[in-house]
Each structure stands twice: as C-alpha cells, then as structure tokens.
Short mmCIF file of C-alpha atoms in Angstrom, two decimals:
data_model
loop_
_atom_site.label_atom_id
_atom_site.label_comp_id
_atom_site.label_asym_id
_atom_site.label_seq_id
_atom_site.Cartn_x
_atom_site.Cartn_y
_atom_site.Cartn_z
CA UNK O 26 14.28 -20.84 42.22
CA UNK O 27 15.02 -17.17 42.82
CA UNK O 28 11.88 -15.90 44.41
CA UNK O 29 12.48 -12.19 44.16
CA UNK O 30 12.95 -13.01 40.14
CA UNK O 31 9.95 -15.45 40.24
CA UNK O 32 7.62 -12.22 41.72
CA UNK O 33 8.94 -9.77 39.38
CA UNK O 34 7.99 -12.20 36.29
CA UNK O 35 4.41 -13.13 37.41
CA UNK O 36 4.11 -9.21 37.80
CA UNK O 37 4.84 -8.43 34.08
CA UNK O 38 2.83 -11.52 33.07
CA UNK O 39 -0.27 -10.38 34.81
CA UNK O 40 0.53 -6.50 33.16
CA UNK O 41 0.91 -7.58 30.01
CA UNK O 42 -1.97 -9.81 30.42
CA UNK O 43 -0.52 -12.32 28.40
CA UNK O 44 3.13 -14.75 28.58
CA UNK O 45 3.85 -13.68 24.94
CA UNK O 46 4.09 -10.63 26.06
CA UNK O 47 5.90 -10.60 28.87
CA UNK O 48 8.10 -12.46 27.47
CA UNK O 49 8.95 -10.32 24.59
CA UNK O 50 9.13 -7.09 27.18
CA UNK O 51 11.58 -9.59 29.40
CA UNK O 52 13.32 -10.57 26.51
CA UNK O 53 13.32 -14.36 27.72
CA UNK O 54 11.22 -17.81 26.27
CA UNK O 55 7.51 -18.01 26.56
CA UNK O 56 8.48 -21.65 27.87
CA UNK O 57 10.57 -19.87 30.35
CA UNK O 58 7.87 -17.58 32.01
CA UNK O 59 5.76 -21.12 31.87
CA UNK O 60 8.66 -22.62 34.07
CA UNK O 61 9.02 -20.11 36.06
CA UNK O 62 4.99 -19.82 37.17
CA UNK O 63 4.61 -23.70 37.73
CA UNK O 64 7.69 -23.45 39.95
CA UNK O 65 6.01 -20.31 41.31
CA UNK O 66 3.02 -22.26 41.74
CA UNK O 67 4.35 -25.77 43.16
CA UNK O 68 5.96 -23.46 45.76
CA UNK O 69 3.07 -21.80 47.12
CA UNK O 70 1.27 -24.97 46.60
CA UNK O 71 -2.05 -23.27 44.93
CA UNK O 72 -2.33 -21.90 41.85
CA UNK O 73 -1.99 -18.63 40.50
CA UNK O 74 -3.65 -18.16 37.19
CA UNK O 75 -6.05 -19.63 35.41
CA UNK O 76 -4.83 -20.36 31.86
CA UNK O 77 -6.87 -21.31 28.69
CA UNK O 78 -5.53 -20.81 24.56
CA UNK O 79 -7.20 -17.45 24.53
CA UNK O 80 -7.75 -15.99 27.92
CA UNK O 81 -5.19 -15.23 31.04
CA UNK O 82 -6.93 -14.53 34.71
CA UNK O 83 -6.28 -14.69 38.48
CA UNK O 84 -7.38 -16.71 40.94
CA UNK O 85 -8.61 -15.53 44.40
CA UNK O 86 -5.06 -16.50 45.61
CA UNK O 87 -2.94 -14.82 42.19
CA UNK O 88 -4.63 -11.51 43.03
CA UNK O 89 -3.59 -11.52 46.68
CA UNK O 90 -0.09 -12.63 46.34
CA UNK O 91 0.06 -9.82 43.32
CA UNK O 92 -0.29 -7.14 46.34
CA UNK O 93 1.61 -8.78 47.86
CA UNK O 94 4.56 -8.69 45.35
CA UNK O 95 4.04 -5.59 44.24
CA UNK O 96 4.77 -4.34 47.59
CA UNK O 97 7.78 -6.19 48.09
CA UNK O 98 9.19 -5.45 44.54
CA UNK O 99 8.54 -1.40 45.16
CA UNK O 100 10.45 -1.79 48.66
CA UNK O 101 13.08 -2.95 47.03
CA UNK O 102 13.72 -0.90 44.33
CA UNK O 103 13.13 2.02 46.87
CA UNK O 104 15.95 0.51 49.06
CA UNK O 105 18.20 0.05 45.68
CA UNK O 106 17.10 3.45 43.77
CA UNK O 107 19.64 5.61 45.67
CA UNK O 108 22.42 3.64 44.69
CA UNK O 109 21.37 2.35 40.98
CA UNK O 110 20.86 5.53 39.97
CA UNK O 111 23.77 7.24 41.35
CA UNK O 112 25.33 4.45 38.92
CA UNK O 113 23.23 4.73 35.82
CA UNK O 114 22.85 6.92 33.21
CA UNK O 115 19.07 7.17 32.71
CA UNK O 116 18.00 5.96 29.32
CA UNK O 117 15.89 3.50 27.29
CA UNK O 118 12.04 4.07 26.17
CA UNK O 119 9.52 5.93 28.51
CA UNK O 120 5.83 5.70 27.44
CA UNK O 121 4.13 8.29 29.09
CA UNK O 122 0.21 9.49 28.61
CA UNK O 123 -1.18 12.90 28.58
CA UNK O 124 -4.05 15.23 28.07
CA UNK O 125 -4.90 15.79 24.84
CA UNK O 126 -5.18 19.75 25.33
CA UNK O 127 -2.94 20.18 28.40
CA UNK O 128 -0.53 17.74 26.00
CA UNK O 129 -0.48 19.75 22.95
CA UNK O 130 -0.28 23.12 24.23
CA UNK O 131 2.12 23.19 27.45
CA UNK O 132 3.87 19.89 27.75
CA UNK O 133 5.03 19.25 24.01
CA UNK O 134 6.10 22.35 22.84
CA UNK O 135 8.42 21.97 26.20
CA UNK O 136 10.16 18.58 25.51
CA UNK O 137 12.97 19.91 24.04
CA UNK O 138 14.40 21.18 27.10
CA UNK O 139 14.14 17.46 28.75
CA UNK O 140 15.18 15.60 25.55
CA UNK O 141 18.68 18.14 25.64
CA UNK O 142 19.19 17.28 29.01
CA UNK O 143 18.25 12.96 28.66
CA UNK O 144 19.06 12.84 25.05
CA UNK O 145 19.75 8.95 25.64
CA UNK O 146 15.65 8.50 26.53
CA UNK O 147 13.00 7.65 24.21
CA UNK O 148 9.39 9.46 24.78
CA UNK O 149 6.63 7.70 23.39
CA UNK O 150 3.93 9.71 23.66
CA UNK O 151 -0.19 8.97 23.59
CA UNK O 152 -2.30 12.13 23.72
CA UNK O 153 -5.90 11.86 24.22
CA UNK O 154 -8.98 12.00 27.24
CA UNK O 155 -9.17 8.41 27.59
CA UNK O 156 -8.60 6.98 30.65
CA UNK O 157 -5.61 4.65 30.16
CA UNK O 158 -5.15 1.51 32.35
CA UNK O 159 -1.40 2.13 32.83
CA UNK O 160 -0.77 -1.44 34.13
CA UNK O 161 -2.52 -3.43 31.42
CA UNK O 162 -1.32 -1.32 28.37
CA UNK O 163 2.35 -0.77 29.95
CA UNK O 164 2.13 2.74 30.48
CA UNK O 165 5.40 4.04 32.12
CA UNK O 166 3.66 6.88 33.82
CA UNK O 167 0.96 9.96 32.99
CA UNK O 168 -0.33 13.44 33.75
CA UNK O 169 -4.09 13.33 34.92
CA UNK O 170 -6.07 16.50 35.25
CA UNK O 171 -8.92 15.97 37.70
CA UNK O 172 -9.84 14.16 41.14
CA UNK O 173 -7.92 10.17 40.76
CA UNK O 174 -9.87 7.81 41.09
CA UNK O 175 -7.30 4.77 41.09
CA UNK O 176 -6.10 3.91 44.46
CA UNK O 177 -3.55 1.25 42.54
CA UNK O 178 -1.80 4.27 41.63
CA UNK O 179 1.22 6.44 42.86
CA UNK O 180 0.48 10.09 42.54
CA UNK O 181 2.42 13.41 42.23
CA UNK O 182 0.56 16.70 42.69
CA UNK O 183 2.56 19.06 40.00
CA UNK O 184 0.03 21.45 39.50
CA UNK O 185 -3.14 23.05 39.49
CA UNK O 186 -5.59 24.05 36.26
CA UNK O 187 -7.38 26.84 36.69
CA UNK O 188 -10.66 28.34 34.80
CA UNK O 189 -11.89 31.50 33.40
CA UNK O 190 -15.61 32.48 32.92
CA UNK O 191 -15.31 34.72 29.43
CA UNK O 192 -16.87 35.93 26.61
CA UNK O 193 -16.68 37.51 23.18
CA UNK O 194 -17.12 41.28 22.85
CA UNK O 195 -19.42 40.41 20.15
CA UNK O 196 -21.53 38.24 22.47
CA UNK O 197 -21.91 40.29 25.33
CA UNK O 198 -22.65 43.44 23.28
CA UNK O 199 -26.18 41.72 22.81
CA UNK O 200 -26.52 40.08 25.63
CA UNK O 201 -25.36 42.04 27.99
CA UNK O 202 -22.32 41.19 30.46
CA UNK O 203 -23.46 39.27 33.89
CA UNK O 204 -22.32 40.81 36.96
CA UNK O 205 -23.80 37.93 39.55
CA UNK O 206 -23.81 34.34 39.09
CA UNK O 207 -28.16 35.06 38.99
CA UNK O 208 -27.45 37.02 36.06
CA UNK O 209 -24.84 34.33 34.34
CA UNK O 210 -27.11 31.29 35.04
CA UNK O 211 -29.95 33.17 32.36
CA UNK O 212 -27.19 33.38 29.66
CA UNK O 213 -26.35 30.69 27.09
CA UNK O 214 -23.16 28.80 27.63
CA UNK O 215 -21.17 26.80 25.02
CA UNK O 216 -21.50 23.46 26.55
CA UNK O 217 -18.16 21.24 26.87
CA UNK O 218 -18.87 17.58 27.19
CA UNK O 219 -16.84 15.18 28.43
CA UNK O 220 -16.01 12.26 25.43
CA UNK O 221 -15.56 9.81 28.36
CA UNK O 222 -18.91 10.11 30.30
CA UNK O 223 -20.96 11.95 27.73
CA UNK O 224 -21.97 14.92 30.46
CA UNK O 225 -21.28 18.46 30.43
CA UNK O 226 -18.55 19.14 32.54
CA UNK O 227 -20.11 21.56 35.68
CA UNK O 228 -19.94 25.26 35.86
CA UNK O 229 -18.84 25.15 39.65
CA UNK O 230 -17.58 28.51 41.78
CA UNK O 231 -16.02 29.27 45.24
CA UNK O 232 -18.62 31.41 46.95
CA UNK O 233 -17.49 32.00 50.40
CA UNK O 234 -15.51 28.97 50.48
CA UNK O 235 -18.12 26.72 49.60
CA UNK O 236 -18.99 25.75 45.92
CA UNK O 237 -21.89 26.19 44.36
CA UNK O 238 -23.44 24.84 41.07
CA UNK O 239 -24.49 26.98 38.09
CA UNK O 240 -26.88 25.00 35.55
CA UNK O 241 -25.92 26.38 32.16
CA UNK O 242 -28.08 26.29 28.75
CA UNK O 243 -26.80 26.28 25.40
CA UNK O 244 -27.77 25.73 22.17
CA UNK O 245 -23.80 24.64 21.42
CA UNK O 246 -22.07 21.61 22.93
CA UNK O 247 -18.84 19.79 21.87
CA UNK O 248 -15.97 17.72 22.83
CA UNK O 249 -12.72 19.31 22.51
CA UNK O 250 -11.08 21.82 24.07
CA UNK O 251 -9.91 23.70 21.11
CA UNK O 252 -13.33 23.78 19.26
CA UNK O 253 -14.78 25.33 22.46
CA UNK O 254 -12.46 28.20 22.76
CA UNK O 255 -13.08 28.47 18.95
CA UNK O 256 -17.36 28.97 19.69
CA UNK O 257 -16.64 30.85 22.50
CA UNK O 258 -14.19 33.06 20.39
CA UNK O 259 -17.24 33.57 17.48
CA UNK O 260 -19.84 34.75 20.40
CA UNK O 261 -21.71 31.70 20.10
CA UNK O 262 -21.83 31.87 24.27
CA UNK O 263 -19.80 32.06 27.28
CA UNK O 264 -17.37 29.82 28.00
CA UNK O 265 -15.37 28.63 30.81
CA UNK O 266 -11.59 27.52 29.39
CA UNK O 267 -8.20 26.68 31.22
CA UNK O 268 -7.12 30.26 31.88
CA UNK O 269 -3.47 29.32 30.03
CA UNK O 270 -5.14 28.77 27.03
CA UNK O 271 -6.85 32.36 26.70
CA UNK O 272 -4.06 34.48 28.21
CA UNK O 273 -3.33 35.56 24.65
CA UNK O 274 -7.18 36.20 23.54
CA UNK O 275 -7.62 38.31 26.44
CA UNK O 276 -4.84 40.54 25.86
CA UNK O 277 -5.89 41.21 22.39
CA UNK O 278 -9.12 42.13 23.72
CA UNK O 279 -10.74 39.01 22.03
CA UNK O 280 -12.40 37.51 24.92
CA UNK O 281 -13.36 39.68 28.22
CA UNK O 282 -13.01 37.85 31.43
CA UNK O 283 -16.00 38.05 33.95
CA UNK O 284 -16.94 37.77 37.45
CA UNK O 285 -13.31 37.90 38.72
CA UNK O 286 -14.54 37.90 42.51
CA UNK O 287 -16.55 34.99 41.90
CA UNK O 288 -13.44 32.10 40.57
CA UNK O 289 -14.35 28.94 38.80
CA UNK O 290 -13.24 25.86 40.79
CA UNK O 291 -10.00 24.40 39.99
CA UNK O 292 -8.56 20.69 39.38
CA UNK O 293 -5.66 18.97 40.74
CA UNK O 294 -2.71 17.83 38.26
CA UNK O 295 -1.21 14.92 39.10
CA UNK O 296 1.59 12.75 37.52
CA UNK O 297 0.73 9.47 38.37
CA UNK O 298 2.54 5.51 37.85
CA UNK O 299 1.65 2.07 38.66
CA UNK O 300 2.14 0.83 42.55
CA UNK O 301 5.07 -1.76 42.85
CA UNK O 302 6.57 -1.26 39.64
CA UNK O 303 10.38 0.06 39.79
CA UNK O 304 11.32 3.50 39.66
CA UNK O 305 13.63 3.49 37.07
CA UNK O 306 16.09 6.42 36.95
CA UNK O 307 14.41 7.16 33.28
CA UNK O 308 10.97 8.03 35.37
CA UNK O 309 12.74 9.78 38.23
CA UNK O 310 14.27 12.18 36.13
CA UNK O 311 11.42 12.51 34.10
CA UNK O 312 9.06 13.05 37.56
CA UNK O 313 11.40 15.66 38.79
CA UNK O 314 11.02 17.76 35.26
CA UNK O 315 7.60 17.53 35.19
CA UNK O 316 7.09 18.49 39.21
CA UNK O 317 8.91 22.13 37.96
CA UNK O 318 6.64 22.32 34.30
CA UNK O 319 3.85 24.32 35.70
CA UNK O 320 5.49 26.91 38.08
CA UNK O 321 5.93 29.20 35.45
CA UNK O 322 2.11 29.73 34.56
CA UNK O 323 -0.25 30.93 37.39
CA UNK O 324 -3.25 29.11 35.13
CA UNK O 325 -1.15 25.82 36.23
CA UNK O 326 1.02 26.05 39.01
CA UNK O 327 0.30 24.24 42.27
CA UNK O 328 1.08 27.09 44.56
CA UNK O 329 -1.63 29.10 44.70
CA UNK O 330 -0.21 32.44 43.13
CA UNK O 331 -2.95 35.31 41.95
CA UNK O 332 -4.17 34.80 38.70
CA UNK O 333 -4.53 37.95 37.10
CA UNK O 334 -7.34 38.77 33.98
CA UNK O 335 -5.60 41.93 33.18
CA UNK O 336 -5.50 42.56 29.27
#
C-alpha cells in the first residue's frame, strides 16, 4: 500500500463528503477508494469512517489522523512546489469564491489581465455573501472581507476595505450636515444588514485610536450593497459605503463625504484556501495576482496610503 497515496485519498473522500465523489474528482473506481480505506483502515488497525447507504462521518480516530494528514500532505507539496512548478505550466480549472460587491465591481472587470497571462486556466467563479465551506464544496480558494473566523484555513492579507460616512446634497440640505459624531448619531441612516446574520452591520470610528460605536436609526434597511448606495444616492439617509465604490459619486458632487477627521473602521481582505491541500501552481499564480489587485486603489490597498475625499 502506498501510504502517502492512501492519505491523500481519504483526504478527498472526507472533502467531498462522499466516495462517489471523490472518486469522480480522482478519476479512479468507487470500489477503488473502498480498497484503498479498508487497507487504510486494517493498517492503522481502527477505523476511520463510519459508513451507512446515505450518510459518510468520522470517527474520533478519522478526524485526528485527518490533521494529521493534512499536515503531512501540505509539507510535502511545500517541499515539491519549488520544483513542480518550475516544471509545469499552470493550468486546469480553479474554483474560486468572492464577494458579491467587491466581486462584481473590482475583481471581474480585472480578469482579463490574468486570463491573458494563464490563458490555459479555467475560473469558475461563485459570487455571493455566503459563507462557503471551501473544503466540503471543493472550493479552490476565496477572497473574504472581514475578521476570519476559520482557523482550518490558510490566509493571505491582500488588502484593506475602507469606508466613507456620506450623504446626498439633497439630504443634508434638510437635515443639516453633522459635524461631530453627537450630531451624526441624531440623523437617520440607511441601514445595511447583513443577509448572513440578519444584523445591521455597525457604524464603528477610530477616535483617538480607540473605536467607538455609533447606534444609527433609520426608517430604510436592506441587503445589498448596490441598493444601499442607490438610497443613499436618493437622500433617503446617510450612508456608510466602501469608499471605491463612491469615488465617482463624489466627484460629480452626488454624494458629500463627512467627518473626514473622524474615519470609519476598516476590514481586513484576505485570500484564503484550505490547510493541507496542495498548492498547485494554478493557485500560486493566481495568489500572487490577487496579492498586487488592490494596490492601485487607496479604498483597498493594504498599505495604509491617505485616502483622500476630494471631489
């Protein structure tokens, strides 16, 4: 039995969550990967999974020898990567998640520069806010805006999104334009919600160093991104949007940016992939290009540089 072959197929099985499909992502038998585990199994002299017709799931002893391969399997594809990919021409299909908004308005309409340079790889692409389990659904990698949560995960910082308190024209003519974050917490807000937890996301600003908390009111709150700029754009309350998306608004003298002394907080971007699965030469490439995506934009780049709200 080849052992190192043995941990790399009870990896993919437990992924995939089932031996059909592992098998079809391995290209080999079901009754192969069935081998292949028992072997596994009569080995190690315990078992591994517990198997039924309609469920897959690991034992106390499975999920400790899956750390355990996973960390074997990643130091050896960090020992080999140097080589294999001075060899290989990177290739093949790369599924890769993203923010629906960051997705959709920086990242896509910048693919064609990376698909000229890797024509030979195949982006599949899922845009949305979910929170994908990259593992389970076979997710090659993803950018995640926001504190991670998922310590199973190998993470990238590429960036950083930063926020702009604004307003209409229209809306502050009658309400009058807040000068202290007293005066902003008596104004109505157009309330962004988060589809995943159901809660307003925070109005939170660096005062001193230290952040403090604004509870907003509004008689508006929605979901997405783009129909909050859109409310925020009709003077139906201030809003607080990535400061990429409004760069264009404010110039036109659409939206007016206020309390520039007082900055929103901002959140980490991170590309992120699963722990002890190979770094194929398709997602090296691929991390590289995406660590260089934001330097361009001072709304997104990790550096730190002034972020001006100059019409």
């Amino acid at each position: 039995m080849d052992r190192l072959k043995a941990m790399h197929t009870f990896v993919r099985i437990v992924e995939a969550n089932s031996f059909t499909k592992a098998a079809a992502t391995l290209d080999l038998p079901r009754a192969s990967l069935t081998a292949t585990i028992q072997q596994l199994e009569a080995y190690l002299g315990t078992r591994l999974l517990q198997r039924t017709t309609r469920t897959l799931a690991l034992t106390s002893d499975g999920t400790a020898y899956l750390r355990q391969c996973q960390a074997i399997l990643a130091a050896v594809d960090e020992a080999e990567a140097p080589f294999r990919a001075s060899a290989e021409r990177p290739r093949g299909k790369l599924r890769i998640e993203l923010p629906g908004t960051l997705g959709r308005n920086w990242v896509v309409p910048r693919l064609g520069e990376f698909h000229r340079a890797y024509p030979e790889i195949e982006l599949v692409l899922g845009l949305g806010d979910r929170l994908v389990d990259l593992t389970r659904e076979g997710i090659d990698c993803a950018i995640r805006v926001g504190e991670l949560q998922d310590s199973a995960m190998v993470a990238r910082r590429i960036g950083n999104m930063r926020f702009l308190t604004c307003a209409a024209p229209a809306y502050l003519a009658v309400h009058g334009t807040p000068a202290t974050l007293d005066e902003l917490a008596r104004h109505n807000a157009v309330l962004h919600y988060s589809g995943r937890t159901g809660r307003p996301f925070p109005w939170e600003f660096l005062v001193d160093g230290a952040v403090q908390r604004i509870d907003m009111r509004g008689a508006v709150a929605v979901n997405d991104a783009d129909a909050y700029l859109s409310c925020g754009l009709q003077g139906l309350g201030l809003i607080q949007p990535g400061a990429y998306l409004v760069r264009g608004h404010l110039a036109r003298g659409e939206l007016v940016a206020l309390l520039a002394d007082t900055p929103p907080t901002s959140l980490p971007i991170s590309l992120v992939y699963p722990q002890g699965r190979p770094v194929t030469p398709k997602l090296q490439v691929f991390t590289a290009w995406a660590a260089t995506l934001f330097e361009t934009e001072p709304g997104l780049c990790a550096d730190g540089a002034a972020l001006s709200t100059d019409k």
